[in-house]
PDB file of N, CA and C in Angstrom:
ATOM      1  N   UNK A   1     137.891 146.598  61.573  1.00  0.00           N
ATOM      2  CA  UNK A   1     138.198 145.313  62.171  1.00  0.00           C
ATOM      3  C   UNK A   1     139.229 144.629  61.297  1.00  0.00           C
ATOM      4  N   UNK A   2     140.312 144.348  61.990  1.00  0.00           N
ATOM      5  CA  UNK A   2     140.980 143.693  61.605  1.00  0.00           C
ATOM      6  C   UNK A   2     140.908 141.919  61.270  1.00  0.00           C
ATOM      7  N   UNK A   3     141.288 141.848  60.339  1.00  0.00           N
ATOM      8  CA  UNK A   3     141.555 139.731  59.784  1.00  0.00           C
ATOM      9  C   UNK A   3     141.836 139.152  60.996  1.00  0.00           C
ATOM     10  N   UNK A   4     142.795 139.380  61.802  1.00  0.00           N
ATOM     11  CA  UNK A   4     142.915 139.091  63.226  1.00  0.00           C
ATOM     12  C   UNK A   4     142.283 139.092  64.221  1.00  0.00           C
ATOM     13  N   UNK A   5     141.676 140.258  64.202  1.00  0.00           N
ATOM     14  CA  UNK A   5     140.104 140.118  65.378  1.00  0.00           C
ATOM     15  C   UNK A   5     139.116 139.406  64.456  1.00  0.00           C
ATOM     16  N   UNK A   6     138.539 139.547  63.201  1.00  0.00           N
ATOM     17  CA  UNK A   6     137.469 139.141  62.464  1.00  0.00           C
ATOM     18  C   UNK A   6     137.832 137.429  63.182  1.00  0.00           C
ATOM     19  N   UNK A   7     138.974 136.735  63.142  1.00  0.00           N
ATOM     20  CA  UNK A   7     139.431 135.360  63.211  1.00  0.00           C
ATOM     21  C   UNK A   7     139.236 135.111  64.538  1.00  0.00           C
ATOM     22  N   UNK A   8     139.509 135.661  65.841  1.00  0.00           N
ATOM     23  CA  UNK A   8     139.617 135.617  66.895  1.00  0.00           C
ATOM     24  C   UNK A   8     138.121 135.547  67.464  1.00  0.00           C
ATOM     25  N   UNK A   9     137.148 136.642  66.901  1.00  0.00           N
ATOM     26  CA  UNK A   9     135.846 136.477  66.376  1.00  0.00           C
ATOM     27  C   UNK A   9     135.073 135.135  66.692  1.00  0.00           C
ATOM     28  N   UNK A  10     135.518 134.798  65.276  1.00  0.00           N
ATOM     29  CA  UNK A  10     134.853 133.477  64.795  1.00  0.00           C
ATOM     30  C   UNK A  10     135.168 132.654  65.537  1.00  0.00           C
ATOM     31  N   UNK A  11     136.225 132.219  65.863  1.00  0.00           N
ATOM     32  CA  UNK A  11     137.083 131.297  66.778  1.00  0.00           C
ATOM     33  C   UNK A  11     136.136 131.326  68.660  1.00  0.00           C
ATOM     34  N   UNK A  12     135.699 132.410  68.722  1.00  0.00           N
ATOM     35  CA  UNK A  12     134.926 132.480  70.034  1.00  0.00           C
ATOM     36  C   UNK A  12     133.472 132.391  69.859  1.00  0.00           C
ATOM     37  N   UNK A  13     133.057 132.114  68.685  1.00  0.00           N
ATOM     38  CA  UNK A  13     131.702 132.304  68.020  1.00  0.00           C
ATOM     39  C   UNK A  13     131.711 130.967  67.800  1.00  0.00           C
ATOM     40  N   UNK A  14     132.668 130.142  67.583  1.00  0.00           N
ATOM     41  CA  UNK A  14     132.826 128.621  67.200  1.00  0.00           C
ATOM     42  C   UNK A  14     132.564 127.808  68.263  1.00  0.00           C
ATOM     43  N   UNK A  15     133.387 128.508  69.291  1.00  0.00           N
ATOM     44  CA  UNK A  15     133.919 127.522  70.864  1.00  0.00           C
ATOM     45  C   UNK A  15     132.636 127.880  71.407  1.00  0.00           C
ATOM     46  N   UNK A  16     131.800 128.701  71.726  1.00  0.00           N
ATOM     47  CA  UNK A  16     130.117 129.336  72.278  1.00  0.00           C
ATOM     48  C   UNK A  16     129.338 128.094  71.450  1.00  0.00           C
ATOM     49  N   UNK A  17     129.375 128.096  70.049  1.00  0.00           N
ATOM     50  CA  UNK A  17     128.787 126.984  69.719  1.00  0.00           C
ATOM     51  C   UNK A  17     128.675 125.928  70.233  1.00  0.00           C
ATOM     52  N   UNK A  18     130.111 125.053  69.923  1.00  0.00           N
ATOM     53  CA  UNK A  18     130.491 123.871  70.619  1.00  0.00           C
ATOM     54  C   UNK A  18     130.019 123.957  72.349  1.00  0.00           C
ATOM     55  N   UNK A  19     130.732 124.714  73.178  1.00  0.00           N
ATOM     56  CA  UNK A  19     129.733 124.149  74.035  1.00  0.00           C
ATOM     57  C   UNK A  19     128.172 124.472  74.383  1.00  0.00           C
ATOM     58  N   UNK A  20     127.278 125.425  73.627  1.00  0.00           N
ATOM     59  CA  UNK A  20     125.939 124.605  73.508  1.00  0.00           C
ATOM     60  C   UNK A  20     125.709 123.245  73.096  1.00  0.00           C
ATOM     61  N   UNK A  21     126.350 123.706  72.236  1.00  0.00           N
ATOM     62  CA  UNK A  21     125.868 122.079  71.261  1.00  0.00           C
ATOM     63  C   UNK A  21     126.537 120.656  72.296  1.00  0.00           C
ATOM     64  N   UNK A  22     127.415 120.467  73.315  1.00  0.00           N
ATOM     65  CA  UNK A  22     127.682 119.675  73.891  1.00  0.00           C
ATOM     66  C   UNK A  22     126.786 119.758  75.733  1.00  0.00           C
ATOM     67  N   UNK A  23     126.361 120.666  75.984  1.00  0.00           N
ATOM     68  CA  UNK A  23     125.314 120.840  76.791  1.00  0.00           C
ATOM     69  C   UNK A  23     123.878 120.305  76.407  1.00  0.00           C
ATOM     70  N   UNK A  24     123.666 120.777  75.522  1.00  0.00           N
ATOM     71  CA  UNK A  24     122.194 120.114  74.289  1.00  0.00           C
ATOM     72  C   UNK A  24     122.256 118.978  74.786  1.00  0.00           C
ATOM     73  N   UNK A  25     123.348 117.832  74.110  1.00  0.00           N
ATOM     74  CA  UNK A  25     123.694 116.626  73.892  1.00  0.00           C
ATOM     75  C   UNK A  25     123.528 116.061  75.316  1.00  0.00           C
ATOM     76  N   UNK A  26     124.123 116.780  76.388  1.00  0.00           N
ATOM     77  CA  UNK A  26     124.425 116.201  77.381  1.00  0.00           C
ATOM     78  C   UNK A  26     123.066 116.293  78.493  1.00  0.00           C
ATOM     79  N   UNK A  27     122.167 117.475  78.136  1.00  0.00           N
ATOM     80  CA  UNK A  27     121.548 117.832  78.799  1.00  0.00           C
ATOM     81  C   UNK A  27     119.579 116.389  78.065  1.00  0.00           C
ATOM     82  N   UNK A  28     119.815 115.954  76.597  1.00  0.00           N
ATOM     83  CA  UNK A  28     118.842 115.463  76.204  1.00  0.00           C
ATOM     84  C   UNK A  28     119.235 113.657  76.965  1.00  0.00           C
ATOM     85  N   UNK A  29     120.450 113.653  77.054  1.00  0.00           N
ATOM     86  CA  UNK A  29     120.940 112.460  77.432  1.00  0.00           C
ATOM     87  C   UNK A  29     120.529 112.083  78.628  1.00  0.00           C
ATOM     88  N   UNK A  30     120.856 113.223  79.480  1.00  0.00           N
ATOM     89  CA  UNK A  30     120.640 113.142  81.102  1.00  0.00           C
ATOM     90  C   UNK A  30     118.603 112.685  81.317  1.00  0.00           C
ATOM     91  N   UNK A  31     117.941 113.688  80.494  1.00  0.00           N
ATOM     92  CA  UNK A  31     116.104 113.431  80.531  1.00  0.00           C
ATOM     93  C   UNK A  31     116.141 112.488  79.885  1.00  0.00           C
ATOM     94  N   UNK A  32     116.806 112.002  78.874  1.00  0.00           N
ATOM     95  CA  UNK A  32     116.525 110.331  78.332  1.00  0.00           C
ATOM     96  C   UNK A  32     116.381 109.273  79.304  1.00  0.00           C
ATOM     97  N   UNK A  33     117.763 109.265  80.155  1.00  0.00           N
ATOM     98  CA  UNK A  33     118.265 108.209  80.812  1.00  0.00           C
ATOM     99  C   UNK A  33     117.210 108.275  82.348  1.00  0.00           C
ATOM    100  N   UNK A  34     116.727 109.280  82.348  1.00  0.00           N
ATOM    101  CA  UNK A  34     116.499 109.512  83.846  1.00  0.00           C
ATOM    102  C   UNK A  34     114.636 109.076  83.045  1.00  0.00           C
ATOM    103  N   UNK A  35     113.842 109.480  82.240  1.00  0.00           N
ATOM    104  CA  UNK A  35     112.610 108.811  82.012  1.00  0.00           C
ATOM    105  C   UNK A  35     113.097 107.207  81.559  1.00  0.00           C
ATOM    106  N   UNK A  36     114.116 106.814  81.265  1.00  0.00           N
ATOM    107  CA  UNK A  36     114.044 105.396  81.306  1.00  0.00           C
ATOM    108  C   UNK A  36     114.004 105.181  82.471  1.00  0.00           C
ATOM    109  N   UNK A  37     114.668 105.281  83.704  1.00  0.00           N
ATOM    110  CA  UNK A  37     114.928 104.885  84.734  1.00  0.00           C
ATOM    111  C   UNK A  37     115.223 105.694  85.761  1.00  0.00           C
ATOM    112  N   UNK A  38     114.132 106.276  86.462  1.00  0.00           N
ATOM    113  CA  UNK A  38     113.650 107.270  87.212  1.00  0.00           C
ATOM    114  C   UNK A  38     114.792 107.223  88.446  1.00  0.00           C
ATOM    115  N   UNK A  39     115.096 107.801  89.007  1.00  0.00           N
ATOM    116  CA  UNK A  39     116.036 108.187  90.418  1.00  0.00           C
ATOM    117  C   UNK A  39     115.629 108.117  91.505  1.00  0.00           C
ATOM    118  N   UNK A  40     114.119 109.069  91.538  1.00  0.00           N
ATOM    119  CA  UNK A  40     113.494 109.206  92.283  1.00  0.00           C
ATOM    120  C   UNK A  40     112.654 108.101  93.207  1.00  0.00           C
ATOM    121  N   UNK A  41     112.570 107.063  92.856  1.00  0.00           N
ATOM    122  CA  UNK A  41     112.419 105.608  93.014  1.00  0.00           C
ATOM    123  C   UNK A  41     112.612 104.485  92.375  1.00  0.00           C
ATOM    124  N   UNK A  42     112.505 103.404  93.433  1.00  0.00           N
ATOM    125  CA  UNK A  42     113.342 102.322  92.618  1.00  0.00           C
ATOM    126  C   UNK A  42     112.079 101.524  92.046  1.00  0.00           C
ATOM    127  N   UNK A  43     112.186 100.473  91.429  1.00  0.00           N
ATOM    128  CA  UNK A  43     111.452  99.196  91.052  1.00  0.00           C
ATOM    129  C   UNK A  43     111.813  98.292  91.754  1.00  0.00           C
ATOM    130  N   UNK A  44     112.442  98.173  92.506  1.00  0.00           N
ATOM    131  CA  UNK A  44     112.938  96.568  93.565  1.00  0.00           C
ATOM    132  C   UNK A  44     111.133  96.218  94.282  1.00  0.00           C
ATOM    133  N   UNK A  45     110.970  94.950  94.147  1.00  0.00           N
ATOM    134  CA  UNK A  45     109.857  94.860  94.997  1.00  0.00           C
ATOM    135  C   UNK A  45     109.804  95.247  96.382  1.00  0.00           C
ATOM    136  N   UNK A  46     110.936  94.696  96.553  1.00  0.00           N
ATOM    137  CA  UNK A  46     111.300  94.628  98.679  1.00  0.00           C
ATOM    138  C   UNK A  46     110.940  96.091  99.262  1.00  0.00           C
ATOM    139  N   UNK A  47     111.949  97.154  98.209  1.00  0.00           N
ATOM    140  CA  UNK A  47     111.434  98.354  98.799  1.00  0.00           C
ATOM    141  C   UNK A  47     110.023  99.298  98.783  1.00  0.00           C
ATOM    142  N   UNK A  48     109.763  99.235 100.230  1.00  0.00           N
ATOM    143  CA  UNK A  48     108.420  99.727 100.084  1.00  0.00           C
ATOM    144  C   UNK A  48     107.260  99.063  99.591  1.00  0.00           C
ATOM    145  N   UNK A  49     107.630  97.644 100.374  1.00  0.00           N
ATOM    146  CA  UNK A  49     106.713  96.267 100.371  1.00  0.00           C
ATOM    147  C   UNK A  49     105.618  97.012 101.108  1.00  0.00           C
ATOM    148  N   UNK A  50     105.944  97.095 102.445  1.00  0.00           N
ATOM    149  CA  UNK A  50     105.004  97.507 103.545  1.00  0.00           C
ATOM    150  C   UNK A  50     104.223  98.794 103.072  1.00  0.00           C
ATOM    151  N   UNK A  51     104.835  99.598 102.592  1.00  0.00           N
ATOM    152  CA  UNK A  51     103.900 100.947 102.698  1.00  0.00           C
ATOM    153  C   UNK A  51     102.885 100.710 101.146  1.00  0.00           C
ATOM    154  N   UNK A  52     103.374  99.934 100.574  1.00  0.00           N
ATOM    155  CA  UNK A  52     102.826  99.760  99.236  1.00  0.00           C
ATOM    156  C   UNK A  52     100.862  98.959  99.912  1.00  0.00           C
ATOM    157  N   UNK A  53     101.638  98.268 100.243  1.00  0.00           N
ATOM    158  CA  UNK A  53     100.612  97.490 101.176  1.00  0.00           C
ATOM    159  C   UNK A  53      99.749  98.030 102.287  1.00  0.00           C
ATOM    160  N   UNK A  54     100.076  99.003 102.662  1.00  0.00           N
ATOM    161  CA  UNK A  54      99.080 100.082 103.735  1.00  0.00           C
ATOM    162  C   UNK A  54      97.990 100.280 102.675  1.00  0.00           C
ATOM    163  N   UNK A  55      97.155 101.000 103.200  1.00  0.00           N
ATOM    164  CA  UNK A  55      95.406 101.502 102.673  1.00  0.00           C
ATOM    165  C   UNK A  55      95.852 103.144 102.659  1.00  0.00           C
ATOM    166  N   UNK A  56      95.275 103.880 102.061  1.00  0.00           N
ATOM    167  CA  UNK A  56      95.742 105.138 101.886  1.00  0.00           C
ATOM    168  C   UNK A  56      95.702 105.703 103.228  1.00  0.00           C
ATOM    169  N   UNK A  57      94.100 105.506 103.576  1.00  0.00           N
ATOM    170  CA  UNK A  57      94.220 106.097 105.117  1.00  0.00           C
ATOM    171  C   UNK A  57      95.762 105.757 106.357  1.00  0.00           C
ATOM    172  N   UNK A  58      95.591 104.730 106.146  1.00  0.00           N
ATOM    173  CA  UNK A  58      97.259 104.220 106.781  1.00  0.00           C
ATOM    174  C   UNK A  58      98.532 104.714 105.983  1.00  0.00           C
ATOM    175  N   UNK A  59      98.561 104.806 104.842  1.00  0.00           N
ATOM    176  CA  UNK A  59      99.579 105.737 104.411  1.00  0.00           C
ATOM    177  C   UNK A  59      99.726 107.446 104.675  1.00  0.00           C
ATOM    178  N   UNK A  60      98.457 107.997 104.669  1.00  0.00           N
ATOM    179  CA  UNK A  60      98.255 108.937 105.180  1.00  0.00           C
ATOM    180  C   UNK A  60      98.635 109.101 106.903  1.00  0.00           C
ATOM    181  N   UNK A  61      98.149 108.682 107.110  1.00  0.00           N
ATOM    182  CA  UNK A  61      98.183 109.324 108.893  1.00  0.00           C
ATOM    183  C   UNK A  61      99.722 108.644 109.083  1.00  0.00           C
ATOM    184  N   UNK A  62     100.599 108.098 108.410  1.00  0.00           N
ATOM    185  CA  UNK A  62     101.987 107.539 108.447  1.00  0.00           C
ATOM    186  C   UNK A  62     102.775 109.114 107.913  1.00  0.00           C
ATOM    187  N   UNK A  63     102.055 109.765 107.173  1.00  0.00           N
ATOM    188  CA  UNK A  63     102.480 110.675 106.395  1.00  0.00           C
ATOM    189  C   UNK A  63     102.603 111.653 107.453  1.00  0.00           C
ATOM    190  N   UNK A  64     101.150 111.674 107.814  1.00  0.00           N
ATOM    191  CA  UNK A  64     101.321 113.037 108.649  1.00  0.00           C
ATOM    192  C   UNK A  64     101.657 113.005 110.353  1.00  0.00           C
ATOM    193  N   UNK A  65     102.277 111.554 110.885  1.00  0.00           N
ATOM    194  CA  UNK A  65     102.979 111.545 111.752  1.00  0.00           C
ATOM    195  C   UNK A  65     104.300 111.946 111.263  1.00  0.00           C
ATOM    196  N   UNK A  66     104.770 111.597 110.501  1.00  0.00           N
ATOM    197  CA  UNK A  66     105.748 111.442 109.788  1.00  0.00           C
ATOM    198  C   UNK A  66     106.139 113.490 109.586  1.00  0.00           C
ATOM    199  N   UNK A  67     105.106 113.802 109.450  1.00  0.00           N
ATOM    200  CA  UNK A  67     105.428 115.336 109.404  1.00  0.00           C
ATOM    201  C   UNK A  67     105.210 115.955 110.556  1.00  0.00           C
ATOM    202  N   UNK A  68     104.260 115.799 111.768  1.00  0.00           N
ATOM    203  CA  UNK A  68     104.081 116.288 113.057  1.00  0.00           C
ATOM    204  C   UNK A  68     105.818 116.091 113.661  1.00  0.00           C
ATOM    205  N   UNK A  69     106.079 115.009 113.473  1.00  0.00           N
ATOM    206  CA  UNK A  69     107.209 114.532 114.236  1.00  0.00           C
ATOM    207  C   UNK A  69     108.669 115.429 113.346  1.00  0.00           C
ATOM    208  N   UNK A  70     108.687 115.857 112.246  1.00  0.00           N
ATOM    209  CA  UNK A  70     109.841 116.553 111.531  1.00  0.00           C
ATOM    210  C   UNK A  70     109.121 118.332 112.150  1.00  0.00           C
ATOM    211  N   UNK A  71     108.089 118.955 111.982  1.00  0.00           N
ATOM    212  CA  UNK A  71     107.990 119.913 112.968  1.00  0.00           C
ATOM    213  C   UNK A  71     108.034 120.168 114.198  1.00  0.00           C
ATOM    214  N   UNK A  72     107.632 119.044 114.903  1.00  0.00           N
ATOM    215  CA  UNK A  72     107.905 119.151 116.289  1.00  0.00           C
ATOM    216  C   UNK A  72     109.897 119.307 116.476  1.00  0.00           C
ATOM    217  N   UNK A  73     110.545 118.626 115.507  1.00  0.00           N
ATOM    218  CA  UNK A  73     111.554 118.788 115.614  1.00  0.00           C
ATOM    219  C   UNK A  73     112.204 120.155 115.283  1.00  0.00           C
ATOM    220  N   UNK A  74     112.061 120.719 114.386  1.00  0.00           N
ATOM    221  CA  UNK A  74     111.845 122.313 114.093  1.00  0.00           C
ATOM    222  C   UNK A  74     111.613 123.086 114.874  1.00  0.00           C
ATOM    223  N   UNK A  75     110.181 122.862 115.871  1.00  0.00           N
ATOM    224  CA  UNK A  75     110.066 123.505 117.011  1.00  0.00           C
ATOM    225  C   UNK A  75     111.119 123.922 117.888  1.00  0.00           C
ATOM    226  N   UNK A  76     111.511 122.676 118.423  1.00  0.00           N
ATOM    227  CA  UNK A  76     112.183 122.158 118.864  1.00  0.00           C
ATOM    228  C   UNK A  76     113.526 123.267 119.004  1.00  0.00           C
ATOM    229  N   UNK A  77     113.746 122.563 117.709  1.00  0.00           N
ATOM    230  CA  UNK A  77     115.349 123.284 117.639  1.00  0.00           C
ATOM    231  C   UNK A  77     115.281 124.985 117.091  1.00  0.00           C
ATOM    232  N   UNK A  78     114.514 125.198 117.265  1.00  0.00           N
ATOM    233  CA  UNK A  78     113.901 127.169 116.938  1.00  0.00           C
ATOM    234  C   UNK A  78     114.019 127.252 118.937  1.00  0.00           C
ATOM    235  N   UNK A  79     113.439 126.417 119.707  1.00  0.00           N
ATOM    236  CA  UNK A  79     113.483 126.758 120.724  1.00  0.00           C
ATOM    237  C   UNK A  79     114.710 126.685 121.957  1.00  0.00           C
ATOM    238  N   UNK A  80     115.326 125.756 120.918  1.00  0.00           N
ATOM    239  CA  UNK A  80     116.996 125.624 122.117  1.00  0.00           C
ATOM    240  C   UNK A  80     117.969 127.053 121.389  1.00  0.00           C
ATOM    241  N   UNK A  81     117.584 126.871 120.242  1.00  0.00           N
ATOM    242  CA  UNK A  81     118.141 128.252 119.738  1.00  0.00           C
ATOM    243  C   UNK A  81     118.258 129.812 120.336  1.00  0.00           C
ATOM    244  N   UNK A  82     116.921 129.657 120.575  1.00  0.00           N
ATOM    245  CA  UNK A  82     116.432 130.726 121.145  1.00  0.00           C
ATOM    246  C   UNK A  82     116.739 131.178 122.870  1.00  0.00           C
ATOM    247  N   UNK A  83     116.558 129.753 123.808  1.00  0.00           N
ATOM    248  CA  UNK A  83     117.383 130.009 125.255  1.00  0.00           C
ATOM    249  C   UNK A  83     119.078 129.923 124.822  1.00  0.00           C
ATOM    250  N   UNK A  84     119.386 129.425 123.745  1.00  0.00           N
ATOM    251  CA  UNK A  84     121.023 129.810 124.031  1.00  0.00           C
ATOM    252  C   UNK A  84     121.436 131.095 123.946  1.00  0.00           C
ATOM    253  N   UNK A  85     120.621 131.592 122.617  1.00  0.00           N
ATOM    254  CA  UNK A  85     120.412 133.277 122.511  1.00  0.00           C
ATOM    255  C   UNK A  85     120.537 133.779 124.043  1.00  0.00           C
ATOM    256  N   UNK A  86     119.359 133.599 124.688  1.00  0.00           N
ATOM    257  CA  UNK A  86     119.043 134.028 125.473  1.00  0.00           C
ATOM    258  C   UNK A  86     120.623 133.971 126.732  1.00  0.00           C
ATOM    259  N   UNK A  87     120.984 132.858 126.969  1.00  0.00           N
ATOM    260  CA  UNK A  87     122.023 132.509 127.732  1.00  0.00           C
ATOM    261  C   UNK A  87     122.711 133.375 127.329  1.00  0.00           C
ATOM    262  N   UNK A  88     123.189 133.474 126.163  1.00  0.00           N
ATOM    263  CA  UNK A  88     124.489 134.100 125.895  1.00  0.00           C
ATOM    264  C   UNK A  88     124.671 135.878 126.366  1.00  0.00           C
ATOM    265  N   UNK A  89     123.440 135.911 125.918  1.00  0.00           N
ATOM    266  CA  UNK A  89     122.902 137.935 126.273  1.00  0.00           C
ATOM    267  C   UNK A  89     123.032 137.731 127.774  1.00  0.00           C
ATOM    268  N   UNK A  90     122.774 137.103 128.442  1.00  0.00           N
ATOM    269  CA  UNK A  90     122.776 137.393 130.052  1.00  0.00           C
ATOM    270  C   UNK A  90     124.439 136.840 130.523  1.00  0.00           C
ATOM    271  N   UNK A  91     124.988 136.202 129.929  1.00  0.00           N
ATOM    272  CA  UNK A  91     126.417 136.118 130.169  1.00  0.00           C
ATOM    273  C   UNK A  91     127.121 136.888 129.859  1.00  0.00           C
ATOM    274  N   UNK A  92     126.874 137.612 128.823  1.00  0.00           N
ATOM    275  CA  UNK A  92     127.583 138.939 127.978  1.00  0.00           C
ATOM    276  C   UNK A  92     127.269 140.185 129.132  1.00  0.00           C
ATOM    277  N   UNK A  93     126.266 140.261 129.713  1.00  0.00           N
ATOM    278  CA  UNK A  93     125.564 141.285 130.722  1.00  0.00           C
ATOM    279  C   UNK A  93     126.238 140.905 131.633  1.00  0.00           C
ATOM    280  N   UNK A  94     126.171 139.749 132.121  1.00  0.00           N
ATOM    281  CA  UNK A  94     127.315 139.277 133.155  1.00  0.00           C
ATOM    282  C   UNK A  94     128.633 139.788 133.647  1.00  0.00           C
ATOM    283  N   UNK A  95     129.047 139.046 131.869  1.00  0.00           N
ATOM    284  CA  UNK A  95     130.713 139.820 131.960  1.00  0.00           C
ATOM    285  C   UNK A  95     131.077 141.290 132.492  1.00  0.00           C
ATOM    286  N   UNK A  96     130.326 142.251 131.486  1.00  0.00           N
ATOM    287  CA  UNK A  96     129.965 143.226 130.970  1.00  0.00           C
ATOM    288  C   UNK A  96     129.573 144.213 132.768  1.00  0.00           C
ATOM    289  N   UNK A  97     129.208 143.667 133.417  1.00  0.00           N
ATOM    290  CA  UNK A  97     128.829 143.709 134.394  1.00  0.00           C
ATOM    291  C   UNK A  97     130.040 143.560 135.566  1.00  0.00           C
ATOM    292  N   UNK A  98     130.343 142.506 135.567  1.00  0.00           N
ATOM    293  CA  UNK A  98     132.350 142.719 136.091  1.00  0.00           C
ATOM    294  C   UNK A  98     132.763 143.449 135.891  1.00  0.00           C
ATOM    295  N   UNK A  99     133.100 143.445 134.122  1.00  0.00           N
ATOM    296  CA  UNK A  99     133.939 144.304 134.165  1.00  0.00           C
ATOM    297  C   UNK A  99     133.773 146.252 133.686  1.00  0.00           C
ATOM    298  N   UNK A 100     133.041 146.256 133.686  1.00  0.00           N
ATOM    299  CA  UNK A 100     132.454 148.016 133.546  1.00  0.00           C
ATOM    300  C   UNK A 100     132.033 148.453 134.829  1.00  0.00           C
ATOM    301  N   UNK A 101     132.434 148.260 136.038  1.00  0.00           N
ATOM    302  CA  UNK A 101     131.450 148.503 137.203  1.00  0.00           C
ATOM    303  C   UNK A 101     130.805 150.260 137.187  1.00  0.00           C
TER     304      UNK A 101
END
């Protein structure tokens, strides 16, 4: 090994350092700032006056309308999916049907 690679080496052994060491920094900063002051919700009173104020049971069955109604939508759209599928194969048969007599 040459003084030149040995240098070139170090020099990439240096810069690998540096950016751990600025990921570290950036990465202890980011869990600092975010347990001071969570993202995931706010502290404003206003928001989430009402649901704060429901009884669990009423938060609950809010919950799980709240999820009947996002699957039913799922359903839903699994099932228009599925007749367009369907449309499209019988138009393709269609065509296909013209024109191959």
């Amino acid at each position: 090994m040459s003084a030149a690679q040995g240098s070139e080496a170090l020099v990439s052994l240096l810069e690998l350092f540096a950016v751990l060491a600025v990921s570290a920094v950036g990465t202890w900063w980011v869990i600092r700032r975010e347990h001071r002051d969570p993202s995931s919700f706010t502290r404003r009173p206003d928001v989430l006056a009402e649901w704060r104020a429901m009884s669990a049971a009423e938060q609950e069955a809010a919950d799980t309308a709240s999820l009947d109604l996002a699957e039913q939508a799922e359903l839903d759209a699994e099932y228009d999916a599925q007749e367009a599928a369907q449309l499209a194969v019988e138009r393709a048969v269609q065509i296909n049907s013209l024109t191959h007599p």
